[in-house]
JSON list of C-alpha atoms in Angstrom, two decimals:
[
{"chain": "S", "resi": 1, "resn": "MET", "atom": "CA", "xyz": [15.22, 5.49, 7.54]},
{"chain": "S", "resi": 2, "resn": "ARG", "atom": "CA", "xyz": [16.34, 4.88, 3.69]},
{"chain": "S", "resi": 3, "resn": "VAL", "atom": "CA", "xyz": [13.43, 3.47, 1.45]},
{"chain": "S", "resi": 4, "resn": "ALA", "atom": "CA", "xyz": [14.10, 1.46, -1.93]},
{"chain": "S", "resi": 5, "resn": "TRP", "atom": "CA", "xyz": [10.90, 2.38, -4.45]},
{"chain": "S", "resi": 6, "resn": "SER", "atom": "CA", "xyz": [11.63, -1.56, -6.73]},
{"chain": "S", "resi": 7, "resn": "ALA", "atom": "CA", "xyz": [11.69, -0.78, -10.31]},
{"chain": "S", "resi": 8, "resn": "THR", "atom": "CA", "xyz": [12.55, -4.17, -11.00]},
{"chain": "S", "resi": 9, "resn": "HIS", "atom": "CA", "xyz": [8.96, -5.27, -11.27]},
{"chain": "S", "resi": 10, "resn": "GLN", "atom": "CA", "xyz": [7.88, -2.97, -14.31]},
{"chain": "S", "resi": 11, "resn": "GLU", "atom": "CA", "xyz": [5.97, -1.19, -11.01]},
{"chain": "S", "resi": 12, "resn": "PHE", "atom": "CA", "xyz": [4.99, 2.76, -11.37]},
{"chain": "S", "resi": 13, "resn": "LEU", "atom": "CA", "xyz": [7.57, 4.40, -10.77]},
{"chain": "S", "resi": 14, "resn": "LEU", "atom": "CA", "xyz": [8.98, 7.10, -8.25]},
{"chain": "S", "resi": 15, "resn": "THR", "atom": "CA", "xyz": [11.05, 9.18, -11.12]},
{"chain": "S", "resi": 16, "resn": "ASP", "atom": "CA", "xyz": [7.42, 9.85, -12.64]},
{"chain": "S", "resi": 17, "resn": "GLY", "atom": "CA", "xyz": [7.25, 13.56, -11.52]},
{"chain": "S", "resi": 18, "resn": "TYR", "atom": "CA", "xyz": [3.84, 13.62, -12.20]},
{"chain": "S", "resi": 19, "resn": "TYR", "atom": "CA", "xyz": [2.77, 11.25, -10.40]},
{"chain": "S", "resi": 20, "resn": "PHE", "atom": "CA", "xyz": [5.00, 11.08, -7.81]},
{"chain": "S", "resi": 21, "resn": "SER", "atom": "CA", "xyz": [6.71, 14.25, -7.02]},
{"chain": "S", "resi": 22, "resn": "GLY", "atom": "CA", "xyz": [5.46, 15.87, -3.69]},
{"chain": "S", "resi": 23, "resn": "LEU", "atom": "CA", "xyz": [5.84, 12.49, -2.10]},
{"chain": "S", "resi": 24, "resn": "TYR", "atom": "CA", "xyz": [9.32, 11.92, -2.91]},
{"chain": "S", "resi": 25, "resn": "LYS", "atom": "CA", "xyz": [9.91, 15.52, -2.05]},
{"chain": "S", "resi": 26, "resn": "GLU", "atom": "CA", "xyz": [7.99, 15.78, 0.94]},
{"chain": "S", "resi": 27, "resn": "LEU", "atom": "CA", "xyz": [10.11, 12.43, 2.01]},
{"chain": "S", "resi": 28, "resn": "CYS", "atom": "CA", "xyz": [12.71, 13.58, 1.55]},
{"chain": "S", "resi": 29, "resn": "ASN", "atom": "CA", "xyz": [11.99, 17.43, 3.42]},
{"chain": "S", "resi": 30, "resn": "ARG", "atom": "CA", "xyz": [12.15, 14.41, 6.55]},
{"chain": "S", "resi": 31, "resn": "ARG", "atom": "CA", "xyz": [14.67, 12.73, 5.81]},
{"chain": "S", "resi": 32, "resn": "ILE", "atom": "CA", "xyz": [13.45, 10.22, 4.82]},
{"chain": "S", "resi": 33, "resn": "GLU", "atom": "CA", "xyz": [16.09, 9.22, 1.94]},
{"chain": "S", "resi": 34, "resn": "ILE", "atom": "CA", "xyz": [14.21, 7.39, -0.96]},
{"chain": "S", "resi": 35, "resn": "GLU", "atom": "CA", "xyz": [16.01, 5.65, -4.21]},
{"chain": "S", "resi": 36, "resn": "GLU", "atom": "CA", "xyz": [14.28, 4.34, -6.88]},
{"chain": "S", "resi": 37, "resn": "VAL", "atom": "CA", "xyz": [15.84, 0.39, -6.73]},
{"chain": "S", "resi": 38, "resn": "ASP", "atom": "CA", "xyz": [16.03, -1.44, -10.27]},
{"chain": "S", "resi": 39, "resn": "ASP", "atom": "CA", "xyz": [18.33, -3.99, -9.29]},
{"chain": "S", "resi": 40, "resn": "PHE", "atom": "CA", "xyz": [15.69, -7.08, -6.57]},
{"chain": "S", "resi": 41, "resn": "ASP", "atom": "CA", "xyz": [19.15, -7.97, -4.24]},
{"chain": "S", "resi": 42, "resn": "ARG", "atom": "CA", "xyz": [20.51, -4.21, -4.27]},
{"chain": "S", "resi": 43, "resn": "LEU", "atom": "CA", "xyz": [16.17, -3.82, -3.14]},
{"chain": "S", "resi": 44, "resn": "PHE", "atom": "CA", "xyz": [17.33, -5.20, 0.78]},
{"chain": "S", "resi": 45, "resn": "GLU", "atom": "CA", "xyz": [19.92, -2.80, 1.32]},
{"chain": "S", "resi": 46, "resn": "TYR", "atom": "CA", "xyz": [17.11, -0.66, 2.60]},
{"chain": "S", "resi": 47, "resn": "ASP", "atom": "CA", "xyz": [15.31, -0.46, 5.55]},
{"chain": "S", "resi": 48, "resn": "VAL", "atom": "CA", "xyz": [11.99, 0.08, 3.64]},
{"chain": "S", "resi": 49, "resn": "ILE", "atom": "CA", "xyz": [10.85, -1.47, 0.36]},
{"chain": "S", "resi": 50, "resn": "VAL", "atom": "CA", "xyz": [7.92, -0.42, -1.28]},
{"chain": "S", "resi": 51, "resn": "PHE", "atom": "CA", "xyz": [6.30, -2.45, -4.64]},
{"chain": "S", "resi": 52, "resn": "ASN", "atom": "CA", "xyz": [3.83, -0.27, -6.20]},
{"chain": "S", "resi": 53, "resn": "TYR", "atom": "CA", "xyz": [2.08, -1.32, -9.06]},
{"chain": "S", "resi": 54, "resn": "PRO", "atom": "CA", "xyz": [4.83, -4.60, -9.91]},
{"chain": "S", "resi": 55, "resn": "GLU", "atom": "CA", "xyz": [2.91, -5.55, -12.69]},
{"chain": "S", "resi": 56, "resn": "ASN", "atom": "CA", "xyz": [5.85, -8.62, -13.69]},
{"chain": "S", "resi": 57, "resn": "PRO", "atom": "CA", "xyz": [5.60, -11.47, -11.61]},
{"chain": "S", "resi": 58, "resn": "PHE", "atom": "CA", "xyz": [8.22, -12.57, -8.62]},
{"chain": "S", "resi": 59, "resn": "SER", "atom": "CA", "xyz": [10.19, -16.35, -8.88]},
{"chain": "S", "resi": 60, "resn": "SER", "atom": "CA", "xyz": [10.44, -18.46, -6.23]},
{"chain": "S", "resi": 61, "resn": "GLU", "atom": "CA", "xyz": [14.03, -16.68, -5.08]},
{"chain": "S", "resi": 62, "resn": "GLU", "atom": "CA", "xyz": [12.45, -13.77, -5.08]},
{"chain": "S", "resi": 63, "resn": "LYS", "atom": "CA", "xyz": [10.05, -14.52, -2.72]},
{"chain": "S", "resi": 64, "resn": "GLU", "atom": "CA", "xyz": [11.91, -16.56, -0.76]},
{"chain": "S", "resi": 65, "resn": "LYS", "atom": "CA", "xyz": [14.04, -13.28, -0.38]},
{"chain": "S", "resi": 66, "resn": "ILE", "atom": "CA", "xyz": [10.76, -11.31, 0.60]},
{"chain": "S", "resi": 67, "resn": "ARG", "atom": "CA", "xyz": [9.94, -13.81, 3.26]},
{"chain": "S", "resi": 68, "resn": "GLU", "atom": "CA", "xyz": [13.74, -13.15, 4.59]},
{"chain": "S", "resi": 69, "resn": "ALA", "atom": "CA", "xyz": [13.88, -9.55, 4.26]},
{"chain": "S", "resi": 70, "resn": "LEU", "atom": "CA", "xyz": [10.47, -9.95, 6.67]},
{"chain": "S", "resi": 71, "resn": "GLU", "atom": "CA", "xyz": [10.63, -12.89, 8.76]},
{"chain": "S", "resi": 72, "resn": "GLN", "atom": "CA", "xyz": [14.83, -12.34, 9.61]},
{"chain": "S", "resi": 73, "resn": "LYS", "atom": "CA", "xyz": [15.59, -9.17, 9.13]},
{"chain": "S", "resi": 74, "resn": "GLY", "atom": "CA", "xyz": [13.48, -6.67, 10.63]},
{"chain": "S", "resi": 75, "resn": "LYS", "atom": "CA", "xyz": [12.82, -5.28, 6.75]},
{"chain": "S", "resi": 76, "resn": "LYS", "atom": "CA", "xyz": [9.70, -3.44, 6.52]},
{"chain": "S", "resi": 77, "resn": "ILE", "atom": "CA", "xyz": [7.96, -4.09, 3.08]},
{"chain": "S", "resi": 78, "resn": "ILE", "atom": "CA", "xyz": [4.50, -2.50, 1.19]},
{"chain": "S", "resi": 79, "resn": "PHE", "atom": "CA", "xyz": [2.27, -3.65, -1.61]},
{"chain": "S", "resi": 80, "resn": "THR", "atom": "CA", "xyz": [0.00, -2.26, -3.79]},
{"chain": "S", "resi": 81, "resn": "ALA", "atom": "CA", "xyz": [-2.21, -2.57, -5.86]},
{"chain": "S", "resi": 82, "resn": "HIS", "atom": "CA", "xyz": [-5.57, -2.11, -7.94]},
{"chain": "S", "resi": 83, "resn": "PHE", "atom": "CA", "xyz": [-8.88, -2.41, -7.92]},
{"chain": "S", "resi": 84, "resn": "LYS", "atom": "CA", "xyz": [-10.11, -5.87, -10.65]},
{"chain": "S", "resi": 85, "resn": "ASN", "atom": "CA", "xyz": [-7.43, -6.80, -10.32]},
{"chain": "S", "resi": 86, "resn": "LYS", "atom": "CA", "xyz": [-6.09, -4.37, -13.45]},
{"chain": "S", "resi": 87, "resn": "ASP", "atom": "CA", "xyz": [-3.41, -6.07, -15.20]},
{"chain": "S", "resi": 88, "resn": "GLY", "atom": "CA", "xyz": [-3.29, -8.49, -13.15]},
{"chain": "S", "resi": 89, "resn": "VAL", "atom": "CA", "xyz": [-1.84, -6.68, -9.86]},
{"chain": "S", "resi": 90, "resn": "SER", "atom": "CA", "xyz": [-3.18, -8.39, -7.26]},
{"chain": "S", "resi": 91, "resn": "GLU", "atom": "CA", "xyz": [-3.03, -11.76, -7.80]},
{"chain": "S", "resi": 92, "resn": "ILE", "atom": "CA", "xyz": [0.98, -10.93, -8.13]},
{"chain": "S", "resi": 93, "resn": "CYS", "atom": "CA", "xyz": [0.98, -8.99, -4.56]},
{"chain": "S", "resi": 94, "resn": "ASN", "atom": "CA", "xyz": [-1.07, -12.11, -3.72]},
{"chain": "S", "resi": 95, "resn": "SER", "atom": "CA", "xyz": [1.31, -14.73, -4.51]},
{"chain": "S", "resi": 96, "resn": "ILE", "atom": "CA", "xyz": [3.29, -13.43, -0.93]},
{"chain": "S", "resi": 97, "resn": "THR", "atom": "CA", "xyz": [0.99, -11.69, 0.80]},
{"chain": "S", "resi": 98, "resn": "ARG", "atom": "CA", "xyz": [-1.72, -14.74, 0.50]},
{"chain": "S", "resi": 99, "resn": "ASP", "atom": "CA", "xyz": [1.29, -16.77, 3.02]},
{"chain": "S", "resi": 100, "resn": "TYR", "atom": "CA", "xyz": [0.40, -13.95, 6.00]},
{"chain": "S", "resi": 101, "resn": "GLY", "atom": "CA", "xyz": [-3.08, -13.98, 5.57]},
{"chain": "S", "resi": 102, "resn": "ILE", "atom": "CA", "xyz": [-4.03, -11.21, 3.66]},
{"chain": "S", "resi": 103, "resn": "ASP", "atom": "CA", "xyz": [-5.08, -10.98, -0.29]},
{"chain": "S", "resi": 104, "resn": "ILE", "atom": "CA", "xyz": [-6.34, -8.50, -2.64]},
{"chain": "S", "resi": 105, "resn": "LEU", "atom": "CA", "xyz": [-10.12, -9.45, -4.03]},
{"chain": "S", "resi": 106, "resn": "PRO", "atom": "CA", "xyz": [-10.36, -8.65, -7.42]},
{"chain": "S", "resi": 107, "resn": "GLU", "atom": "CA", "xyz": [-12.63, -6.03, -7.17]},
{"chain": "S", "resi": 108, "resn": "GLY", "atom": "CA", "xyz": [-14.24, -2.73, -6.42]},
{"chain": "S", "resi": 109, "resn": "ILE", "atom": "CA", "xyz": [-15.38, -0.38, -3.43]},
{"chain": "S", "resi": 110, "resn": "LYS", "atom": "CA", "xyz": [-17.57, 2.78, -4.46]},
{"chain": "S", "resi": 111, "resn": "ASP", "atom": "CA", "xyz": [-18.99, 4.95, -2.22]},
{"chain": "S", "resi": 112, "resn": "GLU", "atom": "CA", "xyz": [-22.35, 7.41, -3.21]},
{"chain": "S", "resi": 113, "resn": "MET", "atom": "CA", "xyz": [-22.16, 9.42, -0.19]},
{"chain": "S", "resi": 114, "resn": "HIS", "atom": "CA", "xyz": [-18.58, 9.40, 0.48]},
{"chain": "S", "resi": 115, "resn": "HIS", "atom": "CA", "xyz": [-15.96, 10.40, -1.96]},
{"chain": "S", "resi": 116, "resn": "LEU", "atom": "CA", "xyz": [-14.32, 12.98, -4.39]},
{"chain": "S", "resi": 117, "resn": "GLU", "atom": "CA", "xyz": [-14.71, 14.38, -8.20]},
{"chain": "S", "resi": 118, "resn": "ASP", "atom": "CA", "xyz": [-17.93, 12.81, -8.23]},
{"chain": "S", "resi": 119, "resn": "ASP", "atom": "CA", "xyz": [-16.49, 9.68, -8.88]},
{"chain": "S", "resi": 120, "resn": "LEU", "atom": "CA", "xyz": [-18.18, 7.24, -6.54]},
{"chain": "S", "resi": 121, "resn": "PHE", "atom": "CA", "xyz": [-14.82, 4.86, -7.12]},
{"chain": "S", "resi": 122, "resn": "ILE", "atom": "CA", "xyz": [-12.89, 8.01, -4.99]},
{"chain": "S", "resi": 123, "resn": "ILE", "atom": "CA", "xyz": [-13.45, 7.30, -1.66]},
{"chain": "S", "resi": 124, "resn": "THR", "atom": "CA", "xyz": [-13.12, 8.67, 1.09]},
{"chain": "S", "resi": 125, "resn": "THR", "atom": "CA", "xyz": [-12.98, 7.28, 5.15]},
{"chain": "S", "resi": 126, "resn": "ASP", "atom": "CA", "xyz": [-13.11, 8.27, 8.21]},
{"chain": "S", "resi": 127, "resn": "GLU", "atom": "CA", "xyz": [-11.87, 4.08, 9.86]},
{"chain": "S", "resi": 128, "resn": "VAL", "atom": "CA", "xyz": [-8.16, 4.47, 10.16]},
{"chain": "S", "resi": 129, "resn": "LYS", "atom": "CA", "xyz": [-6.99, 2.00, 12.96]},
{"chain": "S", "resi": 130, "resn": "LEU", "atom": "CA", "xyz": [-3.34, 2.66, 12.48]},
{"chain": "S", "resi": 131, "resn": "TYR", "atom": "CA", "xyz": [-0.90, 5.30, 11.74]},
{"chain": "S", "resi": 132, "resn": "ARG", "atom": "CA", "xyz": [-3.88, 7.69, 12.52]},
{"chain": "S", "resi": 133, "resn": "GLU", "atom": "CA", "xyz": [-1.43, 10.42, 14.87]},
{"chain": "S", "resi": 134, "resn": "GLY", "atom": "CA", "xyz": [-2.55, 13.56, 13.55]},
{"chain": "S", "resi": 135, "resn": "VAL", "atom": "CA", "xyz": [-5.13, 11.92, 10.74]},
{"chain": "S", "resi": 136, "resn": "LYS", "atom": "CA", "xyz": [-8.63, 12.07, 10.31]},
{"chain": "S", "resi": 137, "resn": "GLU", "atom": "CA", "xyz": [-10.05, 11.17, 6.65]},
{"chain": "S", "resi": 138, "resn": "VAL", "atom": "CA", "xyz": [-7.83, 9.91, 4.37]},
{"chain": "S", "resi": 139, "resn": "VAL", "atom": "CA", "xyz": [-8.82, 9.99, -0.07]},
{"chain": "S", "resi": 140, "resn": "PHE", "atom": "CA", "xyz": [-8.50, 5.94, -0.88]},
{"chain": "S", "resi": 141, "resn": "PRO", "atom": "CA", "xyz": [-9.11, 5.95, -5.02]},
{"chain": "S", "resi": 142, "resn": "TYR", "atom": "CA", "xyz": [-9.98, 2.86, -7.03]},
{"chain": "S", "resi": 143, "resn": "SER", "atom": "CA", "xyz": [-9.29, 0.44, -4.70]},
{"chain": "S", "resi": 144, "resn": "ALA", "atom": "CA", "xyz": [-9.39, -3.46, -3.85]},
{"chain": "S", "resi": 145, "resn": "PRO", "atom": "CA", "xyz": [-11.62, -4.74, -1.58]},
{"chain": "S", "resi": 146, "resn": "LEU", "atom": "CA", "xyz": [-9.24, -6.88, 0.85]},
{"chain": "S", "resi": 147, "resn": "GLU", "atom": "CA", "xyz": [-9.54, -10.21, 3.06]},
{"chain": "S", "resi": 148, "resn": "VAL", "atom": "CA", "xyz": [-7.52, -10.45, 5.71]},
{"chain": "S", "resi": 149, "resn": "GLU", "atom": "CA", "xyz": [-6.96, -12.99, 8.47]},
{"chain": "S", "resi": 150, "resn": "ASN", "atom": "CA", "xyz": [-3.97, -14.99, 10.89]},
{"chain": "S", "resi": 151, "resn": "GLY", "atom": "CA", "xyz": [-3.69, -12.28, 12.75]},
{"chain": "S", "resi": 152, "resn": "ALA", "atom": "CA", "xyz": [-3.25, -9.86, 10.12]},
{"chain": "S", "resi": 153, "resn": "GLU", "atom": "CA", "xyz": [-4.12, -6.31, 11.21]},
{"chain": "S", "resi": 154, "resn": "ILE", "atom": "CA", "xyz": [-6.57, -4.33, 9.76]},
{"chain": "S", "resi": 155, "resn": "VAL", "atom": "CA", "xyz": [-4.71, -0.60, 8.90]},
{"chain": "S", "resi": 156, "resn": "LEU", "atom": "CA", "xyz": [-7.82, 1.13, 7.27]},
{"chain": "S", "resi": 157, "resn": "ARG", "atom": "CA", "xyz": [-10.96, -0.30, 6.72]},
{"chain": "S", "resi": 158, "resn": "ALA", "atom": "CA", "xyz": [-13.90, 2.32, 3.87]},
{"chain": "S", "resi": 159, "resn": "ARG", "atom": "CA", "xyz": [-16.67, 3.46, 5.03]},
{"chain": "S", "resi": 160, "resn": "LYS", "atom": "CA", "xyz": [-20.15, 1.73, 6.64]},
{"chain": "S", "resi": 161, "resn": "THR", "atom": "CA", "xyz": [-21.40, 3.68, 2.74]},
{"chain": "S", "resi": 162, "resn": "SER", "atom": "CA", "xyz": [-19.07, 1.82, 0.77]},
{"chain": "S", "resi": 163, "resn": "LEU", "atom": "CA", "xyz": [-19.96, -1.68, -1.17]},
{"chain": "S", "resi": 164, "resn": "THR", "atom": "CA", "xyz": [-18.41, -3.59, -2.86]},
{"chain": "S", "resi": 165, "resn": "ASP", "atom": "CA", "xyz": [-18.68, -5.35, -5.80]},
{"chain": "S", "resi": 166, "resn": "SER", "atom": "CA", "xyz": [-19.88, -8.66, -4.58]},
{"chain": "S", "resi": 167, "resn": "GLY", "atom": "CA", "xyz": [-22.10, -6.59, -2.23]},
{"chain": "S", "resi": 168, "resn": "LYS", "atom": "CA", "xyz": [-20.37, -6.08, 1.51]},
{"chain": "S", "resi": 169, "resn": "LYS", "atom": "CA", "xyz": [-19.81, -3.28, 3.25]},
{"chain": "S", "resi": 170, "resn": "SER", "atom": "CA", "xyz": [-17.31, -1.51, 5.01]},
{"chain": "S", "resi": 171, "resn": "PRO", "atom": "CA", "xyz": [-14.29, -4.05, 3.64]},
{"chain": "S", "resi": 172, "resn": "VAL", "atom": "CA", "xyz": [-9.90, -3.59, 4.71]},
{"chain": "S", "resi": 173, "resn": "LEU", "atom": "CA", "xyz": [-8.02, -1.06, 2.20]},
{"chain": "S", "resi": 174, "resn": "ILE", "atom": "CA", "xyz": [-4.75, -1.38, 3.92]},
{"chain": "S", "resi": 175, "resn": "ALA", "atom": "CA", "xyz": [-3.96, -3.99, 6.46]},
{"chain": "S", "resi": 176, "resn": "GLN", "atom": "CA", "xyz": [-0.72, -5.53, 7.85]},
{"chain": "S", "resi": 177, "resn": "LYS", "atom": "CA", "xyz": [1.37, -8.14, 9.62]},
{"chain": "S", "resi": 178, "resn": "ARG", "atom": "CA", "xyz": [3.91, -7.64, 12.01]},
{"chain": "S", "resi": 179, "resn": "PHE", "atom": "CA", "xyz": [7.01, -10.56, 12.28]},
{"chain": "S", "resi": 180, "resn": "GLU", "atom": "CA", "xyz": [8.95, -11.63, 15.33]},
{"chain": "S", "resi": 181, "resn": "SER", "atom": "CA", "xyz": [11.70, -10.43, 13.86]},
{"chain": "S", "resi": 182, "resn": "GLY", "atom": "CA", "xyz": [10.42, -6.61, 13.80]},
{"chain": "S", "resi": 183, "resn": "GLY", "atom": "CA", "xyz": [9.93, -7.15, 9.65]},
{"chain": "S", "resi": 184, "resn": "LYS", "atom": "CA", "xyz": [5.74, -5.57, 9.33]},
{"chain": "S", "resi": 185, "resn": "LEU", "atom": "CA", "xyz": [4.37, -6.64, 5.83]},
{"chain": "S", "resi": 186, "resn": "ILE", "atom": "CA", "xyz": [1.89, -3.40, 4.34]},
{"chain": "S", "resi": 187, "resn": "VAL", "atom": "CA", "xyz": [-0.68, -4.59, 1.83]},
{"chain": "S", "resi": 188, "resn": "CYS", "atom": "CA", "xyz": [-2.81, -1.95, 0.50]},
{"chain": "S", "resi": 189, "resn": "GLY", "atom": "CA", "xyz": [-5.40, -2.03, -1.80]},
{"chain": "S", "resi": 190, "resn": "SER", "atom": "CA", "xyz": [-4.45, 1.53, -3.75]},
{"chain": "S", "resi": 191, "resn": "CYS", "atom": "CA", "xyz": [-1.49, 2.30, -5.91]},
{"chain": "S", "resi": 192, "resn": "ILE", "atom": "CA", "xyz": [-2.37, 5.80, -5.99]},
{"chain": "S", "resi": 193, "resn": "PHE", "atom": "CA", "xyz": [-3.91, 7.47, -2.11]},
{"chain": "S", "resi": 194, "resn": "TRP", "atom": "CA", "xyz": [0.37, 8.49, -2.15]},
{"chain": "S", "resi": 195, "resn": "ASP", "atom": "CA", "xyz": [1.11, 10.16, -6.04]},
{"chain": "S", "resi": 196, "resn": "ASN", "atom": "CA", "xyz": [0.14, 14.16, -6.71]},
{"chain": "S", "resi": 197, "resn": "PHE", "atom": "CA", "xyz": [-3.61, 13.96, -7.00]},
{"chain": "S", "resi": 198, "resn": "SER", "atom": "CA", "xyz": [-4.20, 12.34, -3.84]},
{"chain": "S", "resi": 199, "resn": "LEU", "atom": "CA", "xyz": [-1.84, 13.43, -1.70]},
{"chain": "S", "resi": 200, "resn": "PHE", "atom": "CA", "xyz": [-2.63, 16.60, -0.63]},
{"chain": "S", "resi": 201, "resn": "ARG", "atom": "CA", "xyz": [-5.76, 15.88, 0.04]},
{"chain": "S", "resi": 202, "resn": "LEU", "atom": "CA", "xyz": [-7.33, 16.00, 3.17]},
{"chain": "S", "resi": 203, "resn": "ASP", "atom": "CA", "xyz": [-5.57, 14.37, 5.87]},
{"chain": "S", "resi": 204, "resn": "ASN", "atom": "CA", "xyz": [-3.12, 11.14, 3.26]},
{"chain": "S", "resi": 205, "resn": "LEU", "atom": "CA", "xyz": [0.30, 13.07, 3.22]},
{"chain": "S", "resi": 206, "resn": "GLN", "atom": "CA", "xyz": [0.23, 12.22, 7.31]},
{"chain": "S", "resi": 207, "resn": "PHE", "atom": "CA", "xyz": [-1.44, 9.12, 6.60]},
{"chain": "S", "resi": 208, "resn": "VAL", "atom": "CA", "xyz": [1.61, 8.08, 4.38]},
{"chain": "S", "resi": 209, "resn": "VAL", "atom": "CA", "xyz": [4.20, 9.95, 6.41]},
{"chain": "S", "resi": 210, "resn": "ASN", "atom": "CA", "xyz": [2.74, 7.92, 9.02]},
{"chain": "S", "resi": 211, "resn": "MET", "atom": "CA", "xyz": [3.48, 4.23, 7.61]},
{"chain": "S", "resi": 212, "resn": "PHE", "atom": "CA", "xyz": [7.01, 4.90, 6.68]},
{"chain": "S", "resi": 213, "resn": "GLU", "atom": "CA", "xyz": [8.08, 6.18, 9.55]},
{"chain": "S", "resi": 214, "resn": "GLY", "atom": "CA", "xyz": [5.67, 4.07, 12.32]},
{"chain": "S", "resi": 215, "resn": "ALA", "atom": "CA", "xyz": [3.72, 6.03, 14.11]},
{"chain": "S", "resi": 216, "resn": "GLU", "atom": "CA", "xyz": [1.54, 4.30, 14.67]}
]
């Protein structure tokens, strides 16, 4: 499997070893080839494409290429955001994901009972719906809640003890949309569940590997 980590829209970069050296090493150890790619057209030469916290908007032409990759070419494309629409990233992602029934809300999520480091935003959850082989619980820091419709599936939910800024319990944290081509769009409310802080806590590593390999 070949994974392109986009460096085309001012994303958090895979080559930033402080944050993502663990992810790079662990995927390589599992023979998942992952490469940082700074040419937009070349992204689509890979099986999986990651847009991790894209800060620059997508052009109409780029959106069309993403649509074709999902609907016709069977690519897996992962978008990640952050809580409270920081840097406008949630809306940048929504410019693509909303058309497929997944909307990233400009809010945060707290859980007073299930969190790490005395930080209510570093929530943990065992509500793993997909990619759960060998996974019981994950940490999902500083996530935005998602709204899901139009046949999109829930991958991960917060616990019933969690609350969004607007008072909703157990929000969706990750959702995906499947396509007849075999393509998948995966949308994550957090962009740091696979950084060096989170990856080796609870079952995050196995969960992340499952997402890449497709072990549901």
